[in-house]
GROMACS .gro file of N, CA, C and O in nm:
model
  504
    1UNK      N    1   6.077  -3.324   0.119
    1UNK     CA    2   6.124  -3.225   0.212
    1UNK      C    3   6.164  -3.296   0.342
    1UNK      O    4   6.090  -3.376   0.395
    2UNK      N    5   6.284  -3.268   0.394
    2UNK     CA    6   6.327  -3.325   0.520
    2UNK      C    7   6.393  -3.218   0.605
    2UNK      O    8   6.422  -3.108   0.557
    3UNK      N    9   6.420  -3.251   0.731
    3UNK     CA   10   6.474  -3.152   0.824
    3UNK      C   11   6.610  -3.102   0.777
    3UNK      O   12   6.650  -2.991   0.810
    4UNK      N   13   6.679  -3.179   0.696
    4UNK     CA   14   6.808  -3.137   0.642
    4UNK      C   15   6.798  -3.017   0.549
    4UNK      O   16   6.898  -2.953   0.519
    5UNK      N   17   6.676  -2.987   0.503
    5UNK     CA   18   6.655  -2.874   0.414
    5UNK      C   19   6.645  -2.742   0.488
    5UNK      O   20   6.630  -2.637   0.426
    6UNK      N   21   6.653  -2.744   0.621
    6UNK     CA   22   6.630  -2.624   0.700
    6UNK      C   23   6.743  -2.601   0.801
    6UNK      O   24   6.801  -2.695   0.852
    7UNK      N   25   6.767  -2.476   0.832
    7UNK     CA   26   6.854  -2.441   0.944
    7UNK      C   27   6.763  -2.420   1.064
    7UNK      O   28   6.670  -2.341   1.058
    8UNK      N   29   6.791  -2.490   1.172
    8UNK     CA   30   6.709  -2.482   1.292
    8UNK      C   31   6.795  -2.434   1.407
    8UNK      O   32   6.904  -2.487   1.432
    9UNK      N   33   6.747  -2.333   1.476
    9UNK     CA   34   6.815  -2.282   1.596
    9UNK      C   35   6.720  -2.305   1.712
    9UNK      O   36   6.611  -2.248   1.716
   10UNK      N   37   6.761  -2.390   1.804
   10UNK     CA   38   6.680  -2.418   1.923
   10UNK      C   39   6.736  -2.335   2.037
   10UNK      O   40   6.854  -2.345   2.069
   11UNK      N   41   6.653  -2.257   2.101
   11UNK     CA   42   6.701  -2.163   2.203
   11UNK      C   43   6.684  -2.210   2.347
   11UNK      O   44   6.751  -2.161   2.434
   12UNK      N   45   6.590  -2.299   2.374
   12UNK     CA   46   6.564  -2.337   2.514
   12UNK      C   47   6.523  -2.483   2.522
   12UNK      O   48   6.504  -2.550   2.421
   13UNK      N   49   6.504  -2.528   2.643
   13UNK     CA   50   6.458  -2.664   2.668
   13UNK      C   51   6.307  -2.665   2.687
   13UNK      O   52   6.245  -2.562   2.710
   14UNK      N   53   6.248  -2.784   2.681
   14UNK     CA   54   6.104  -2.795   2.699
   14UNK      C   55   6.067  -2.752   2.841
   14UNK      O   56   6.147  -2.763   2.934
   15UNK      N   57   5.946  -2.702   2.856
   15UNK     CA   58   5.897  -2.660   2.985
   15UNK      C   59   5.924  -2.514   3.018
   15UNK      O   60   5.885  -2.466   3.123
   16UNK      N   61   5.986  -2.444   2.927
   16UNK     CA   62   6.018  -2.303   2.952
   16UNK      C   63   5.890  -2.218   2.940
   16UNK      O   64   5.805  -2.245   2.859
   17UNK      N   65   5.881  -2.117   3.023
   17UNK     CA   66   5.764  -2.029   3.022
   17UNK      C   67   5.781  -1.919   2.917
   17UNK      O   68   5.890  -1.865   2.900
   18UNK      N   69   5.673  -1.883   2.850
   18UNK     CA   70   5.677  -1.776   2.749
   18UNK      C   71   5.724  -1.645   2.811
   18UNK      O   72   5.799  -1.570   2.749
   19UNK      N   73   5.681  -1.619   2.933
   19UNK     CA   74   5.721  -1.496   3.001
   19UNK      C   75   5.873  -1.491   3.017
   19UNK      O   76   5.936  -1.388   2.994
   20UNK      N   77   5.934  -1.604   3.054
   20UNK     CA   78   6.079  -1.608   3.070
   20UNK      C   79   6.153  -1.603   2.938
   20UNK      O   80   6.263  -1.549   2.930
   21UNK      N   81   6.094  -1.661   2.834
   21UNK     CA   82   6.159  -1.663   2.703
   21UNK      C   83   6.174  -1.523   2.645
   21UNK      O   84   6.260  -1.500   2.559
   22UNK      N   85   6.090  -1.430   2.689
   22UNK     CA   86   6.090  -1.296   2.632
   22UNK      C   87   6.123  -1.191   2.736
   22UNK      O   88   6.076  -1.077   2.730
   23UNK      N   89   6.206  -1.229   2.833
   23UNK     CA   90   6.252  -1.133   2.933
   23UNK      C   91   6.396  -1.167   2.971
   23UNK      O   92   6.448  -1.273   2.936
   24UNK      N   93   6.461  -1.075   3.039
   24UNK     CA   94   6.598  -1.098   3.086
   24UNK      C   95   6.694  -1.133   2.973
   24UNK      O   96   6.680  -1.086   2.860
   25UNK      N   97   6.789  -1.219   3.003
   25UNK     CA   98   6.891  -1.256   2.904
   25UNK      C   99   6.832  -1.328   2.785
   25UNK      O  100   6.879  -1.313   2.672
   26UNK      N  101   6.727  -1.410   2.807
   26UNK     CA  102   6.662  -1.481   2.696
   26UNK      C  103   6.611  -1.383   2.590
   26UNK      O  104   6.620  -1.408   2.471
   27UNK      N  105   6.556  -1.271   2.634
   27UNK     CA  106   6.507  -1.169   2.541
   27UNK      C  107   6.621  -1.118   2.454
   27UNK      O  108   6.609  -1.111   2.332
   28UNK      N  109   6.734  -1.084   2.517
   28UNK     CA  110   6.847  -1.031   2.441
   28UNK      C  111   6.909  -1.136   2.349
   28UNK      O  112   6.953  -1.105   2.239
   29UNK      N  113   6.909  -1.262   2.393
   29UNK     CA  114   6.957  -1.371   2.307
   29UNK      C  115   6.868  -1.386   2.185
   29UNK      O  116   6.916  -1.405   2.073
   30UNK      N  117   6.736  -1.379   2.206
   30UNK     CA  118   6.641  -1.388   2.094
   30UNK      C  119   6.663  -1.276   1.994
   30UNK      O  120   6.672  -1.299   1.873
   31UNK      N  121   6.675  -1.154   2.044
   31UNK     CA  122   6.695  -1.038   1.956
   31UNK      C  123   6.825  -1.054   1.879
   31UNK      O  124   6.830  -1.028   1.758
   32UNK      N  125   6.929  -1.099   1.945
   32UNK     CA  126   7.058  -1.118   1.877
   32UNK      C  127   7.048  -1.219   1.763
   32UNK      O  128   7.101  -1.197   1.654
   33UNK      N  129   6.978  -1.329   1.787
   33UNK     CA  130   6.961  -1.431   1.683
   33UNK      C  131   6.884  -1.377   1.565
   33UNK      O  132   6.924  -1.394   1.450
   34UNK      N  133   6.772  -1.309   1.588
   34UNK     CA  134   6.691  -1.263   1.474
   34UNK      C  135   6.755  -1.145   1.401
   34UNK      O  136   6.725  -1.121   1.285
   35UNK      N  137   6.844  -1.074   1.468
   35UNK     CA  138   6.918  -0.967   1.400
   35UNK      C  139   7.022  -1.024   1.304
   35UNK      O  140   7.048  -0.967   1.199
   36UNK      N  141   7.081  -1.138   1.340
   36UNK     CA  142   7.192  -1.194   1.263
   36UNK      C  143   7.150  -1.287   1.151
   36UNK      O  144   7.219  -1.298   1.051
   37UNK      N  145   7.040  -1.358   1.169
   37UNK     CA  146   7.000  -1.453   1.065
   37UNK      C  147   6.880  -1.401   0.987
   37UNK      O  148   6.810  -1.313   1.031
   38UNK      N  149   6.860  -1.457   0.871
   38UNK     CA  150   6.747  -1.416   0.787
   38UNK      C  151   6.638  -1.522   0.796
   38UNK      O  152   6.603  -1.587   0.698
   39UNK      N  153   6.586  -1.540   0.916
   39UNK     CA  154   6.483  -1.641   0.938
   39UNK      C  155   6.357  -1.609   0.859
   39UNK      O  156   6.320  -1.493   0.845
   40UNK      N  157   6.294  -1.713   0.810
   40UNK     CA  158   6.166  -1.697   0.742
   40UNK      C  159   6.049  -1.731   0.833
   40UNK      O  160   5.939  -1.682   0.815
   41UNK      N  161   6.078  -1.818   0.930
   41UNK     CA  162   5.973  -1.863   1.023
   41UNK      C  163   6.030  -1.871   1.163
   41UNK      O  164   6.141  -1.920   1.183
   42UNK      N  165   5.953  -1.825   1.260
   42UNK     CA  166   5.985  -1.846   1.401
   42UNK      C  167   5.878  -1.939   1.456
   42UNK      O  168   5.759  -1.908   1.450
   43UNK      N  169   5.919  -2.054   1.506
   43UNK     CA  170   5.828  -2.146   1.573
   43UNK      C  171   5.841  -2.119   1.722
   43UNK      O  172   5.947  -2.141   1.780
   44UNK      N  173   5.735  -2.070   1.783
   44UNK     CA  174   5.741  -2.031   1.924
   44UNK      C  175   5.646  -2.118   2.004
   44UNK      O  176   5.526  -2.116   1.984
   45UNK      N  177   5.703  -2.197   2.093
   45UNK     CA  178   5.622  -2.285   2.178
   45UNK      C  179   5.643  -2.244   2.322
   45UNK      O  180   5.750  -2.262   2.379
   46UNK      N  181   5.543  -2.187   2.381
   46UNK     CA  182   5.552  -2.143   2.520
   46UNK      C  183   5.414  -2.109   2.571
   46UNK      O  184   5.320  -2.096   2.494
   47UNK      N  185   5.403  -2.097   2.700
   47UNK     CA  186   5.277  -2.053   2.758
   47UNK      C  187   5.206  -2.156   2.841
   47UNK      O  188   5.132  -2.120   2.933
   48UNK      N  189   5.224  -2.284   2.814
   48UNK     CA  190   5.155  -2.386   2.892
   48UNK      C  191   5.200  -2.388   3.037
   48UNK      O  192   5.120  -2.394   3.129
   49UNK      N  193   5.330  -2.380   3.056
   49UNK     CA  194   5.383  -2.383   3.192
   49UNK      C  195   5.368  -2.250   3.264
   49UNK      O  196   5.392  -2.242   3.384
   50UNK      N  197   5.333  -2.145   3.194
   50UNK     CA  198   5.313  -2.016   3.259
   50UNK      C  199   5.198  -2.021   3.358
   50UNK      O  200   5.192  -1.942   3.452
   51UNK      N  201   5.105  -2.111   3.338
   51UNK     CA  202   4.989  -2.122   3.428
   51UNK      C  203   4.998  -2.247   3.515
   51UNK      O  204   4.978  -2.241   3.634
   52UNK      N  205   5.030  -2.358   3.456
   52UNK     CA  206   5.029  -2.484   3.532
   52UNK      C  207   5.170  -2.535   3.562
   52UNK      O  208   5.188  -2.650   3.595
   53UNK      N  209   5.269  -2.449   3.553
   53UNK     CA  210   5.406  -2.488   3.582
   53UNK      C  211   5.427  -2.512   3.730
   53UNK      O  212   5.341  -2.485   3.815
   54UNK      N  213   5.544  -2.559   3.763
   54UNK     CA  214   5.573  -2.601   3.900
   54UNK      C  215   5.581  -2.486   4.000
   54UNK      O  216   5.577  -2.509   4.119
   55UNK      N  217   5.594  -2.363   3.953
   55UNK     CA  218   5.612  -2.252   4.047
   55UNK      C  219   5.484  -2.173   4.076
   55UNK      O  220   5.480  -2.101   4.175
   56UNK      N  221   5.384  -2.181   3.992
   56UNK     CA  222   5.272  -2.089   4.005
   56UNK      C  223   5.136  -2.153   4.031
   56UNK      O  224   5.049  -2.088   4.085
   57UNK      N  225   5.116  -2.275   3.991
   57UNK     CA  226   4.981  -2.333   3.995
   57UNK      C  227   4.919  -2.323   4.134
   57UNK      O  228   4.803  -2.283   4.148
   58UNK      N  229   4.994  -2.356   4.237
   58UNK     CA  230   4.939  -2.352   4.373
   58UNK      C  231   4.899  -2.211   4.415
   58UNK      O  232   4.810  -2.193   4.497
   59UNK      N  233   4.966  -2.109   4.359
   59UNK     CA  234   4.931  -1.971   4.392
   59UNK      C  235   4.795  -1.931   4.337
   59UNK      O  236   4.737  -1.832   4.381
   60UNK      N  237   4.744  -2.005   4.240
   60UNK     CA  238   4.614  -1.974   4.182
   60UNK      C  239   4.500  -2.042   4.257
   60UNK      O  240   4.384  -2.022   4.226
   61UNK      N  241   4.534  -2.123   4.356
   61UNK     CA  242   4.434  -2.197   4.432
   61UNK      C  243   4.423  -2.140   4.573
   61UNK      O  244   4.520  -2.091   4.629
   62UNK      N  245   4.304  -2.149   4.628
   62UNK     CA  246   4.282  -2.108   4.766
   62UNK      C  247   4.193  -2.212   4.834
   62UNK      O  248   4.115  -2.279   4.769
   63UNK      N  249   4.209  -2.224   4.962
   63UNK     CA  250   4.127  -2.319   5.037
   63UNK      C  251   3.986  -2.266   5.050
   63UNK      O  252   3.964  -2.146   5.065
   64UNK      N  253   3.892  -2.355   5.041
   64UNK     CA  254   3.752  -2.317   5.055
   64UNK      C  255   3.677  -2.431   5.121
   64UNK      O  256   3.701  -2.547   5.091
   65UNK      N  257   3.586  -2.395   5.208
   65UNK     CA  258   3.503  -2.496   5.274
   65UNK      C  259   3.378  -2.525   5.191
   65UNK      O  260   3.308  -2.620   5.216
   66UNK      N  261   3.355  -2.441   5.093
   66UNK     CA  262   3.237  -2.457   5.009
   66UNK      C  263   3.259  -2.568   4.906
   66UNK      O  264   3.364  -2.578   4.847
   67UNK      N  265   3.161  -2.649   4.887
   67UNK     CA  266   3.165  -2.753   4.785
   67UNK      C  267   3.078  -2.715   4.665
   67UNK      O  268   3.057  -2.796   4.576
   68UNK      N  269   3.027  -2.592   4.667
   68UNK     CA  270   2.930  -2.549   4.566
   68UNK      C  271   2.989  -2.543   4.426
   68UNK      O  272   2.927  -2.585   4.330
   69UNK      N  273   3.107  -2.485   4.413
   69UNK     CA  274   3.161  -2.459   4.280
   69UNK      C  275   3.313  -2.455   4.284
   69UNK      O  276   3.372  -2.413   4.385
   70UNK      N  277   3.375  -2.493   4.176
   70UNK     CA  278   3.521  -2.485   4.168
   70UNK      C  279   3.568  -2.340   4.174
   70UNK      O  280   3.682  -2.312   4.210
   71UNK      N  281   3.480  -2.245   4.141
   71UNK     CA  282   3.515  -2.102   4.145
   71UNK      C  283   3.565  -2.059   4.282
   71UNK      O  284   3.647  -1.969   4.294
   72UNK      N  285   3.514  -2.122   4.386
   72UNK     CA  286   3.553  -2.086   4.522
   72UNK      C  287   3.699  -2.119   4.552
   72UNK      O  288   3.756  -2.069   4.647
   73UNK      N  289   3.760  -2.203   4.470
   73UNK     CA  290   3.897  -2.248   4.492
   73UNK      C  291   4.000  -2.169   4.410
   73UNK      O  292   4.120  -2.194   4.422
   74UNK      N  293   3.955  -2.078   4.328
   74UNK     CA  294   4.046  -2.008   4.238
   74UNK      C  295   4.066  -1.863   4.278
   74UNK      O  296   3.972  -1.795   4.317
   75UNK      N  297   4.189  -1.814   4.265
   75UNK     CA  298   4.223  -1.673   4.289
   75UNK      C  299   4.219  -1.602   4.154
   75UNK      O  300   4.321  -1.595   4.084
   76UNK      N  301   4.104  -1.553   4.116
   76UNK     CA  302   4.085  -1.499   3.982
   76UNK      C  303   4.172  -1.377   3.953
   76UNK      O  304   4.215  -1.357   3.840
   77UNK      N  305   4.198  -1.294   4.053
   77UNK     CA  306   4.285  -1.178   4.030
   77UNK      C  307   4.424  -1.222   3.988
   77UNK      O  308   4.483  -1.165   3.895
   78UNK      N  309   4.478  -1.324   4.055
   78UNK     CA  310   4.612  -1.374   4.018
   78UNK      C  311   4.612  -1.437   3.880
   78UNK      O  312   4.705  -1.418   3.803
   79UNK      N  313   4.508  -1.512   3.850
   79UNK     CA  314   4.498  -1.576   3.718
   79UNK      C  315   4.491  -1.470   3.609
   79UNK      O  316   4.559  -1.479   3.506
   80UNK      N  317   4.409  -1.368   3.630
   80UNK     CA  318   4.394  -1.261   3.531
   80UNK      C  319   4.527  -1.189   3.509
   80UNK      O  320   4.566  -1.162   3.395
   81UNK      N  321   4.599  -1.159   3.616
   81UNK     CA  322   4.730  -1.093   3.602
   81UNK      C  323   4.827  -1.181   3.523
   81UNK      O  324   4.901  -1.132   3.438
   82UNK      N  325   4.827  -1.311   3.551
   82UNK     CA  326   4.917  -1.401   3.479
   82UNK      C  327   4.880  -1.409   3.331
   82UNK      O  328   4.968  -1.406   3.245
   83UNK      N  329   4.753  -1.416   3.300
   83UNK     CA  330   4.711  -1.420   3.159
   83UNK      C  331   4.752  -1.291   3.087
   83UNK      O  332   4.794  -1.295   2.971
   84UNK      N  333   4.743  -1.178   3.157
   84UNK     CA  334   4.789  -1.052   3.098
   84UNK      C  335   4.939  -1.055   3.072
   84UNK      O  336   4.987  -1.006   2.969
   85UNK      N  337   5.016  -1.113   3.164
   85UNK     CA  338   5.161  -1.126   3.144
   85UNK      C  339   5.192  -1.212   3.022
   85UNK      O  340   5.281  -1.178   2.942
   86UNK      N  341   5.121  -1.322   3.007
   86UNK     CA  342   5.144  -1.411   2.893
   86UNK      C  343   5.108  -1.340   2.763
   86UNK      O  344   5.182  -1.345   2.665
   87UNK      N  345   4.994  -1.272   2.762
   87UNK     CA  346   4.954  -1.196   2.643
   87UNK      C  347   5.060  -1.093   2.607
   87UNK      O  348   5.097  -1.078   2.490
   88UNK      N  349   5.111  -1.022   2.706
   88UNK     CA  350   5.214  -0.922   2.680
   88UNK      C  351   5.344  -0.984   2.630
   88UNK      O  352   5.414  -0.924   2.548
   89UNK      N  353   5.376  -1.104   2.676
   89UNK     CA  354   5.495  -1.173   2.625
   89UNK      C  355   5.480  -1.200   2.476
   89UNK      O  356   5.574  -1.179   2.398
   90UNK      N  357   5.362  -1.242   2.433
   90UNK     CA  358   5.340  -1.266   2.290
   90UNK      C  359   5.341  -1.136   2.211
   90UNK      O  360   5.390  -1.130   2.098
   91UNK      N  361   5.290  -1.030   2.269
   91UNK     CA  362   5.298  -0.898   2.203
   91UNK      C  363   5.445  -0.857   2.187
   91UNK      O  364   5.485  -0.803   2.084
   92UNK      N  365   5.526  -0.883   2.291
   92UNK     CA  366   5.669  -0.855   2.283
   92UNK      C  367   5.734  -0.938   2.173
   92UNK      O  368   5.820  -0.887   2.099
   93UNK      N  369   5.697  -1.065   2.161
   93UNK     CA  370   5.751  -1.151   2.056
   93UNK      C  371   5.730  -1.088   1.918
   93UNK      O  372   5.823  -1.078   1.837
   94UNK      N  373   5.609  -1.043   1.892
   94UNK     CA  374   5.579  -0.979   1.763
   94UNK      C  375   5.655  -0.849   1.749
   94UNK      O  376   5.717  -0.823   1.645
   95UNK      N  377   5.655  -0.767   1.853
   95UNK     CA  378   5.723  -0.638   1.848
   95UNK      C  379   5.873  -0.654   1.824
   95UNK      O  380   5.930  -0.588   1.737
   96UNK      N  381   5.939  -0.743   1.900
   96UNK     CA  382   6.082  -0.764   1.882
   96UNK      C  383   6.113  -0.818   1.743
   96UNK      O  384   6.211  -0.779   1.679
   97UNK      N  385   6.029  -0.909   1.696
   97UNK     CA  386   6.050  -0.967   1.563
   97UNK      C  387   6.039  -0.861   1.455
   97UNK      O  388   6.125  -0.851   1.367
   98UNK      N  389   5.935  -0.780   1.461
   98UNK     CA  390   5.916  -0.677   1.358
   98UNK      C  391   6.021  -0.566   1.368
   98UNK      O  392   6.057  -0.506   1.268
   99UNK      N  393   6.072  -0.541   1.486
   99UNK     CA  394   6.171  -0.435   1.505
   99UNK      C  395   6.312  -0.480   1.467
   99UNK      O  396   6.386  -0.404   1.404
  100UNK      N  397   6.350  -0.601   1.503
  100UNK     CA  398   6.490  -0.641   1.492
  100UNK      C  399   6.522  -0.744   1.384
  100UNK      O  400   6.638  -0.763   1.349
  101UNK      N  401   6.423  -0.811   1.329
  101UNK     CA  402   6.451  -0.917   1.231
  101UNK      C  403   6.495  -0.859   1.098
  101UNK      O  404   6.438  -0.762   1.049
  102UNK      N  405   6.595  -0.923   1.038
  102UNK     CA  406   6.640  -0.884   0.904
  102UNK      C  407   6.528  -0.902   0.801
  102UNK      O  408   6.518  -0.828   0.706
  103UNK      N  409   6.447  -1.005   0.821
  103UNK     CA  410   6.341  -1.036   0.725
  103UNK      C  411   6.205  -0.995   0.778
  103UNK      O  412   6.105  -1.062   0.755
  104UNK      N  413   6.199  -0.881   0.846
  104UNK     CA  414   6.077  -0.838   0.915
  104UNK      C  415   5.956  -0.823   0.823
  104UNK      O  416   5.844  -0.833   0.866
  105UNK      N  417   5.980  -0.799   0.696
  105UNK     CA  418   5.866  -0.780   0.604
  105UNK      C  419   5.802  -0.911   0.562
  105UNK      O  420   5.687  -0.913   0.522
  106UNK      N  421   5.877  -1.021   0.573
  106UNK     CA  422   5.824  -1.149   0.525
  106UNK      C  423   5.822  -1.258   0.631
  106UNK      O  424   5.767  -1.365   0.606
  107UNK      N  425   5.880  -1.233   0.747
  107UNK     CA  426   5.890  -1.339   0.849
  107UNK      C  427   5.752  -1.377   0.902
  107UNK      O  428   5.662  -1.295   0.911
  108UNK      N  429   5.737  -1.504   0.933
  108UNK     CA  430   5.612  -1.557   0.990
  108UNK      C  431   5.641  -1.608   1.131
  108UNK      O  432   5.746  -1.667   1.156
  109UNK      N  433   5.548  -1.587   1.221
  109UNK     CA  434   5.557  -1.640   1.357
  109UNK      C  435   5.449  -1.745   1.371
  109UNK      O  436   5.331  -1.718   1.349
  110UNK      N  437   5.489  -1.866   1.408
  110UNK     CA  438   5.396  -1.976   1.426
  110UNK      C  439   5.396  -2.014   1.574
  110UNK      O  440   5.502  -2.037   1.633
  111UNK      N  441   5.278  -2.016   1.634
  111UNK     CA  442   5.264  -2.055   1.775
  111UNK      C  443   5.156  -2.163   1.785
  111UNK      O  444   5.094  -2.200   1.685
  112UNK      N  445   5.133  -2.209   1.903
  112UNK     CA  446   5.027  -2.307   1.925
  112UNK      C  447   4.974  -2.290   2.067
  112UNK      O  448   5.029  -2.213   2.146
  113UNK      N  449   4.869  -2.359   2.097
  113UNK     CA  450   4.816  -2.357   2.234
  113UNK      C  451   4.805  -2.500   2.282
  113UNK      O  452   4.824  -2.595   2.207
  114UNK      N  453   4.774  -2.514   2.408
  114UNK     CA  454   4.765  -2.646   2.469
  114UNK      C  455   4.621  -2.692   2.485
  114UNK      O  456   4.597  -2.789   2.553
  115UNK      N  457   4.526  -2.622   2.426
  115UNK     CA  458   4.386  -2.658   2.434
  115UNK      C  459   4.319  -2.582   2.548
  115UNK      O  460   4.382  -2.504   2.618
  116UNK      N  461   4.195  -2.604   2.565
  116UNK     CA  462   4.119  -2.541   2.673
  116UNK      C  463   4.120  -2.633   2.794
  116UNK      O  464   4.105  -2.754   2.782
  117UNK      N  465   4.135  -2.575   2.911
  117UNK     CA  466   4.132  -2.653   3.035
  117UNK      C  467   3.989  -2.654   3.088
  117UNK      O  468   3.928  -2.548   3.104
  118UNK      N  469   3.936  -2.771   3.108
  118UNK     CA  470   3.801  -2.784   3.160
  118UNK      C  471   3.804  -2.839   3.302
  118UNK      O  472   3.878  -2.934   3.330
  119UNK      N  473   3.725  -2.783   3.392
  119UNK     CA  474   3.721  -2.837   3.529
  119UNK      C  475   3.660  -2.977   3.530
  119UNK      O  476   3.577  -3.010   3.444
  120UNK      N  477   3.704  -3.057   3.625
  120UNK     CA  478   3.647  -3.190   3.640
  120UNK      C  479   3.635  -3.223   3.787
  120UNK      O  480   3.693  -3.156   3.871
  121UNK      N  481   3.562  -3.326   3.819
  121UNK     CA  482   3.533  -3.361   3.958
  121UNK      C  483   3.648  -3.433   4.028
  121UNK      O  484   3.645  -3.450   4.148
  122UNK      N  485   3.749  -3.475   3.955
  122UNK     CA  486   3.861  -3.545   4.016
  122UNK      C  487   3.952  -3.445   4.085
  122UNK      O  488   3.993  -3.346   4.026
  123UNK      N  489   3.988  -3.470   4.209
  123UNK     CA  490   4.072  -3.379   4.286
  123UNK      C  491   4.219  -3.396   4.257
  123UNK      O  492   4.260  -3.481   4.178
  124UNK      N  493   4.299  -3.315   4.325
  124UNK     CA  494   4.444  -3.322   4.311
  124UNK      C  495   4.506  -3.317   4.451
  124UNK      O  496   4.452  -3.255   4.541
  125UNK      N  497   4.614  -3.388   4.468
  125UNK     CA  498   4.685  -3.387   4.596
  125UNK      C  499   4.785  -3.272   4.595
  125UNK      O  500   4.868  -3.263   4.507
  126UNK      N  501   4.776  -3.186   4.696
  126UNK     CA  502   4.871  -3.074   4.708
  126UNK      C  503   4.967  -3.098   4.822
  126UNK      O  504   4.940  -3.151   4.919
   0.00000   0.00000   0.00000
């Protein structure tokens, strides 16, 4: 088996956020592709940059004089809202696929994660 045995449609570049992939024009482009082709598998890679991307990470941090815990440096309300947005983007992926795909009864969606993020004692320059 080699890549020549498959038709591959690449829709975006690396670093794209899952939220962006399933909203605006990207959403309509995705729907158009799955309506026209009889895909058997959708490989969806997104979500890592939704939290630690160049536009949002600093918004999840706050200054703190406390050295007690890393919790003092995090804006949990913002993080929770962002995680809900990402979850809803994946729900939209499934919903759009099942609604618009020609092969909705047999299509598979394959995703992945970037692992768990663990706090560490090494700081970061902002």
